[in-house]
């Protein structure tokens, strides 16, 4: 096999593995009952409030994120951004699959906290693997970048804006329709604090080896 093709296969394989690992992380977080990560809080809140399929709602909200990106980017929009839609379909399918495949459900708080730790680790590792392959971003990551450009602030600040917006909408849905906090909780707070740390730590250890396998040129 030609070396270039082999490198691309590694790149696509690492990206796909990252998407699957991210899906496992999100699935685990939904099973803790302690609140989910910020970017999935809206579809989770809606699915719980109206007894809808979580994976389908995730796709619909992510499609909405892509639409917002197009509005924010204006003349700088790219049709390649629409590739985020098939990524969202694959992500939603993995959520559905792992939701059925992983039957874990604990009653004790300490057990759910341990499961939340695994959820955070899997989520951070999955995000890091996908981002470092520089292919199609997940819609929340693409929207973060679009917000950053639109408000002329760094990605960290834009991520905070998106996180707060998602939590605010999820809280409103919880309180108005479920009459209880079902999507936002201590798990959401832990995710906001530690997922970024996992991404950073995993990236420091594995970014260079992954990118070498994928044939991605290293920054100077």
Tab-separated table of C-alpha atoms in Angstrom:
chain	number	residue	atom	x	y	z
A	1	UNK	CA	0.000	0.000	0.000
A	2	UNK	CA	1.253	3.489	-0.883
A	3	UNK	CA	2.634	5.293	2.175
A	4	UNK	CA	0.337	8.297	1.665
A	5	UNK	CA	-2.749	6.063	1.554
A	6	UNK	CA	-1.569	4.199	4.637
A	7	UNK	CA	-1.137	7.492	6.508
A	8	UNK	CA	-4.625	8.594	5.498
A	9	UNK	CA	-6.065	5.296	6.732
A	10	UNK	CA	-4.374	5.869	10.086
A	11	UNK	CA	-5.774	9.411	10.150
A	12	UNK	CA	-9.299	8.276	9.375
A	13	UNK	CA	-9.020	5.339	11.780
A	14	UNK	CA	-7.868	7.506	14.692
A	15	UNK	CA	-10.631	10.006	13.937
A	16	UNK	CA	-13.288	7.255	13.832
A	17	UNK	CA	-11.923	5.688	17.037
A	18	UNK	CA	-12.087	9.109	18.697
A	19	UNK	CA	-15.712	9.490	17.633
A	20	UNK	CA	-16.563	6.105	19.142
A	21	UNK	CA	-14.706	6.832	22.390
A	22	UNK	CA	-16.454	10.204	22.650
A	23	UNK	CA	-19.797	8.442	22.167
A	24	UNK	CA	-18.988	6.030	25.002
A	25	UNK	CA	-18.124	8.963	27.268
A	26	UNK	CA	-21.390	10.754	26.538
A	27	UNK	CA	-23.364	7.523	26.983
A	28	UNK	CA	-21.783	6.872	30.378
A	29	UNK	CA	-22.548	10.418	31.520
A	30	UNK	CA	-26.249	9.981	30.697
A	31	UNK	CA	-26.392	6.830	32.821
A	32	UNK	CA	-25.013	8.439	35.988
A	33	UNK	CA	-28.054	10.595	36.659
A	34	UNK	CA	-25.658	13.319	37.796
A	35	UNK	CA	-26.038	15.572	34.768
A	36	UNK	CA	-24.466	15.378	31.324
A	37	UNK	CA	-21.791	17.413	29.565
A	38	UNK	CA	-22.746	20.930	28.508
A	39	UNK	CA	-22.968	20.360	24.748
A	40	UNK	CA	-25.321	17.388	25.134
A	41	UNK	CA	-27.397	18.930	27.925
A	42	UNK	CA	-29.945	20.454	25.531
A	43	UNK	CA	-30.809	17.258	23.588
A	44	UNK	CA	-30.798	15.268	26.837
A	45	UNK	CA	-33.124	17.758	28.550
A	46	UNK	CA	-35.544	17.734	25.601
A	47	UNK	CA	-35.462	13.950	25.233
A	48	UNK	CA	-36.217	13.456	28.933
A	49	UNK	CA	-38.911	16.140	29.059
A	50	UNK	CA	-40.853	14.878	26.044
A	51	UNK	CA	-39.875	11.176	26.093
A	52	UNK	CA	-37.994	11.421	22.794
A	53	UNK	CA	-35.014	9.470	21.493
A	54	UNK	CA	-31.800	10.998	22.871
A	55	UNK	CA	-29.644	10.119	19.853
A	56	UNK	CA	-32.165	11.599	17.401
A	57	UNK	CA	-32.431	14.793	19.461
A	58	UNK	CA	-28.634	15.009	19.561
A	59	UNK	CA	-28.491	14.913	15.763
A	60	UNK	CA	-31.193	17.597	15.467
A	61	UNK	CA	-29.475	19.935	17.932
A	62	UNK	CA	-26.097	19.362	16.267
A	63	UNK	CA	-27.677	20.147	12.882
A	64	UNK	CA	-28.950	23.369	14.463
A	65	UNK	CA	-25.383	24.106	15.608
A	66	UNK	CA	-24.222	23.759	11.992
A	67	UNK	CA	-26.951	26.181	10.864
A	68	UNK	CA	-25.827	28.729	13.472
A	69	UNK	CA	-22.259	28.377	12.182
A	70	UNK	CA	-23.429	29.310	8.679
A	71	UNK	CA	-25.170	32.412	10.045
A	72	UNK	CA	-22.193	33.510	12.142
A	73	UNK	CA	-19.629	32.990	9.374
A	74	UNK	CA	-21.626	34.939	6.782
A	75	UNK	CA	-19.590	35.273	3.578
A	76	UNK	CA	-16.817	33.158	5.107
A	77	UNK	CA	-19.027	30.078	5.332
A	78	UNK	CA	-17.765	26.928	3.620
A	79	UNK	CA	-19.906	24.197	2.141
A	80	UNK	CA	-17.377	21.743	3.570
A	81	UNK	CA	-18.861	22.630	6.954
A	82	UNK	CA	-21.876	20.549	5.921
A	83	UNK	CA	-19.688	17.461	6.368
A	84	UNK	CA	-20.400	17.949	10.074
A	85	UNK	CA	-23.894	16.584	9.374
A	86	UNK	CA	-22.783	13.042	8.425
A	87	UNK	CA	-20.404	13.149	11.406
A	88	UNK	CA	-23.419	14.007	13.561
A	89	UNK	CA	-25.369	11.104	12.070
A	90	UNK	CA	-22.518	8.706	12.892
A	91	UNK	CA	-22.206	10.160	16.397
A	92	UNK	CA	-25.944	9.790	17.004
A	93	UNK	CA	-25.855	6.207	15.737
A	94	UNK	CA	-23.011	5.392	18.130
A	95	UNK	CA	-24.975	6.971	20.998
A	96	UNK	CA	-27.946	4.766	20.177
A	97	UNK	CA	-25.765	1.668	19.907
A	98	UNK	CA	-23.745	2.225	23.069
A	99	UNK	CA	-26.864	3.241	24.961
A	100	UNK	CA	-28.231	-0.233	24.272
A	101	UNK	CA	-24.905	-2.026	24.600
A	102	UNK	CA	-23.980	-0.526	27.990
A	103	UNK	CA	-26.703	-1.527	30.476
A	104	UNK	CA	-25.010	0.037	33.513
A	105	UNK	CA	-27.317	1.690	36.017
A	106	UNK	CA	-26.242	2.315	39.616
A	107	UNK	CA	-28.142	3.599	42.637
A	108	UNK	CA	-25.236	4.511	44.935
A	109	UNK	CA	-23.755	7.992	44.563
A	110	UNK	CA	-20.164	6.739	44.822
A	111	UNK	CA	-20.746	4.292	41.964
A	112	UNK	CA	-22.201	6.998	39.754
A	113	UNK	CA	-19.315	9.330	40.605
A	114	UNK	CA	-16.845	6.652	39.500
A	115	UNK	CA	-18.805	6.186	36.289
A	116	UNK	CA	-18.732	9.963	35.757
A	117	UNK	CA	-14.932	9.891	36.070
A	118	UNK	CA	-14.803	7.293	33.280
A	119	UNK	CA	-17.273	9.382	31.251
A	120	UNK	CA	-15.069	12.471	31.552
A	121	UNK	CA	-11.915	10.546	30.610
A	122	UNK	CA	-13.528	8.903	27.578
A	123	UNK	CA	-15.053	12.206	26.453
A	124	UNK	CA	-11.761	14.101	26.743
A	125	UNK	CA	-9.749	11.379	24.990
A	126	UNK	CA	-12.295	11.160	22.158
A	127	UNK	CA	-12.292	14.920	21.636
A	128	UNK	CA	-8.481	15.033	21.616
A	129	UNK	CA	-8.207	12.243	19.048
A	130	UNK	CA	-10.709	13.894	16.714
A	131	UNK	CA	-9.317	17.414	17.006
A	132	UNK	CA	-5.716	16.325	16.432
A	133	UNK	CA	-6.615	14.616	13.140
A	134	UNK	CA	-7.752	17.984	11.715
A	135	UNK	CA	-10.587	16.497	9.679
A	136	UNK	CA	-14.242	17.418	10.207
A	137	UNK	CA	-14.938	18.982	13.621
A	138	UNK	CA	-17.815	17.899	15.792
A	139	UNK	CA	-20.581	20.539	15.454
A	140	UNK	CA	-20.009	21.895	19.005
A	141	UNK	CA	-16.306	22.386	18.200
A	142	UNK	CA	-17.166	23.969	14.858
A	143	UNK	CA	-19.641	26.309	16.566
A	144	UNK	CA	-17.043	27.233	19.186
A	145	UNK	CA	-14.661	28.251	16.407
A	146	UNK	CA	-17.397	30.249	14.646
A	147	UNK	CA	-18.300	32.071	17.890
A	148	UNK	CA	-14.614	32.806	18.496
A	149	UNK	CA	-14.280	34.444	15.073
A	150	UNK	CA	-17.600	36.299	15.338
A	151	UNK	CA	-16.904	37.886	18.743
A	152	UNK	CA	-13.146	38.215	18.132
A	153	UNK	CA	-12.231	36.318	21.290
A	154	UNK	CA	-10.062	33.259	21.873
A	155	UNK	CA	-11.408	29.701	21.662
A	156	UNK	CA	-11.419	29.294	25.449
A	157	UNK	CA	-13.719	32.270	25.924
A	158	UNK	CA	-15.940	31.132	23.031
A	159	UNK	CA	-16.204	27.665	24.618
A	160	UNK	CA	-17.339	29.292	27.865
A	161	UNK	CA	-19.991	31.246	25.963
A	162	UNK	CA	-21.291	28.078	24.287
A	163	UNK	CA	-21.207	26.084	27.533
A	164	UNK	CA	-23.142	28.728	29.443
A	165	UNK	CA	-25.688	29.051	26.641
A	166	UNK	CA	-26.261	25.295	26.505
A	167	UNK	CA	-26.612	25.014	30.279
A	168	UNK	CA	-29.041	27.948	30.397
A	169	UNK	CA	-31.301	26.416	27.722
A	170	UNK	CA	-31.118	22.946	29.320
A	171	UNK	CA	-31.970	24.383	32.733
A	172	UNK	CA	-34.975	26.199	31.271
A	173	UNK	CA	-36.245	22.993	29.629
A	174	UNK	CA	-35.690	21.023	32.854
A	175	UNK	CA	-37.520	23.476	35.069
A	176	UNK	CA	-40.356	24.322	32.662
A	177	UNK	CA	-41.202	20.838	31.423
A	178	UNK	CA	-39.593	18.211	33.680
A	179	UNK	CA	-40.075	20.269	36.855
A	180	UNK	CA	-36.709	18.930	38.068
A	181	UNK	CA	-33.003	19.069	37.236
A	182	UNK	CA	-32.443	16.077	34.966
A	183	UNK	CA	-29.781	17.263	32.508
A	184	UNK	CA	-27.697	19.617	34.640
A	185	UNK	CA	-26.037	18.576	37.876
A	186	UNK	CA	-22.733	17.934	39.564
A	187	UNK	CA	-21.689	15.835	36.570
A	188	UNK	CA	-22.128	18.852	34.306
A	189	UNK	CA	-19.913	20.963	36.563
A	190	UNK	CA	-17.268	18.233	36.754
A	191	UNK	CA	-17.355	17.912	32.966
A	192	UNK	CA	-16.867	21.661	32.497
A	193	UNK	CA	-13.869	21.603	34.822
A	194	UNK	CA	-12.102	18.379	33.874
A	195	UNK	CA	-12.836	17.463	30.237
A	196	UNK	CA	-10.541	20.246	29.051
A	197	UNK	CA	-7.834	18.984	31.406
A	198	UNK	CA	-8.135	15.460	30.016
A	199	UNK	CA	-7.883	16.828	26.468
A	200	UNK	CA	-4.728	18.741	27.412
A	201	UNK	CA	-3.035	15.870	29.275
A	202	UNK	CA	-3.850	13.276	26.614
A	203	UNK	CA	-2.712	15.680	23.912
A	204	UNK	CA	0.639	16.302	25.587
A	205	UNK	CA	1.318	12.581	25.810
A	206	UNK	CA	-0.137	11.258	22.558
A	207	UNK	CA	-0.588	14.181	20.122
A	208	UNK	CA	2.802	13.811	18.447
A	209	UNK	CA	2.692	9.986	18.047
A	210	UNK	CA	-0.861	10.131	16.672
A	211	UNK	CA	-0.041	12.876	14.191
A	212	UNK	CA	3.096	11.059	13.044
A	213	UNK	CA	1.058	7.930	12.357
A	214	UNK	CA	-1.453	10.035	10.445
A	215	UNK	CA	1.258	11.795	8.432
A	216	UNK	CA	0.241	15.246	9.636
A	217	UNK	CA	3.022	17.786	9.483
A	218	UNK	CA	4.102	18.949	12.906
A	219	UNK	CA	4.038	22.585	13.813
A	220	UNK	CA	7.440	24.159	14.149
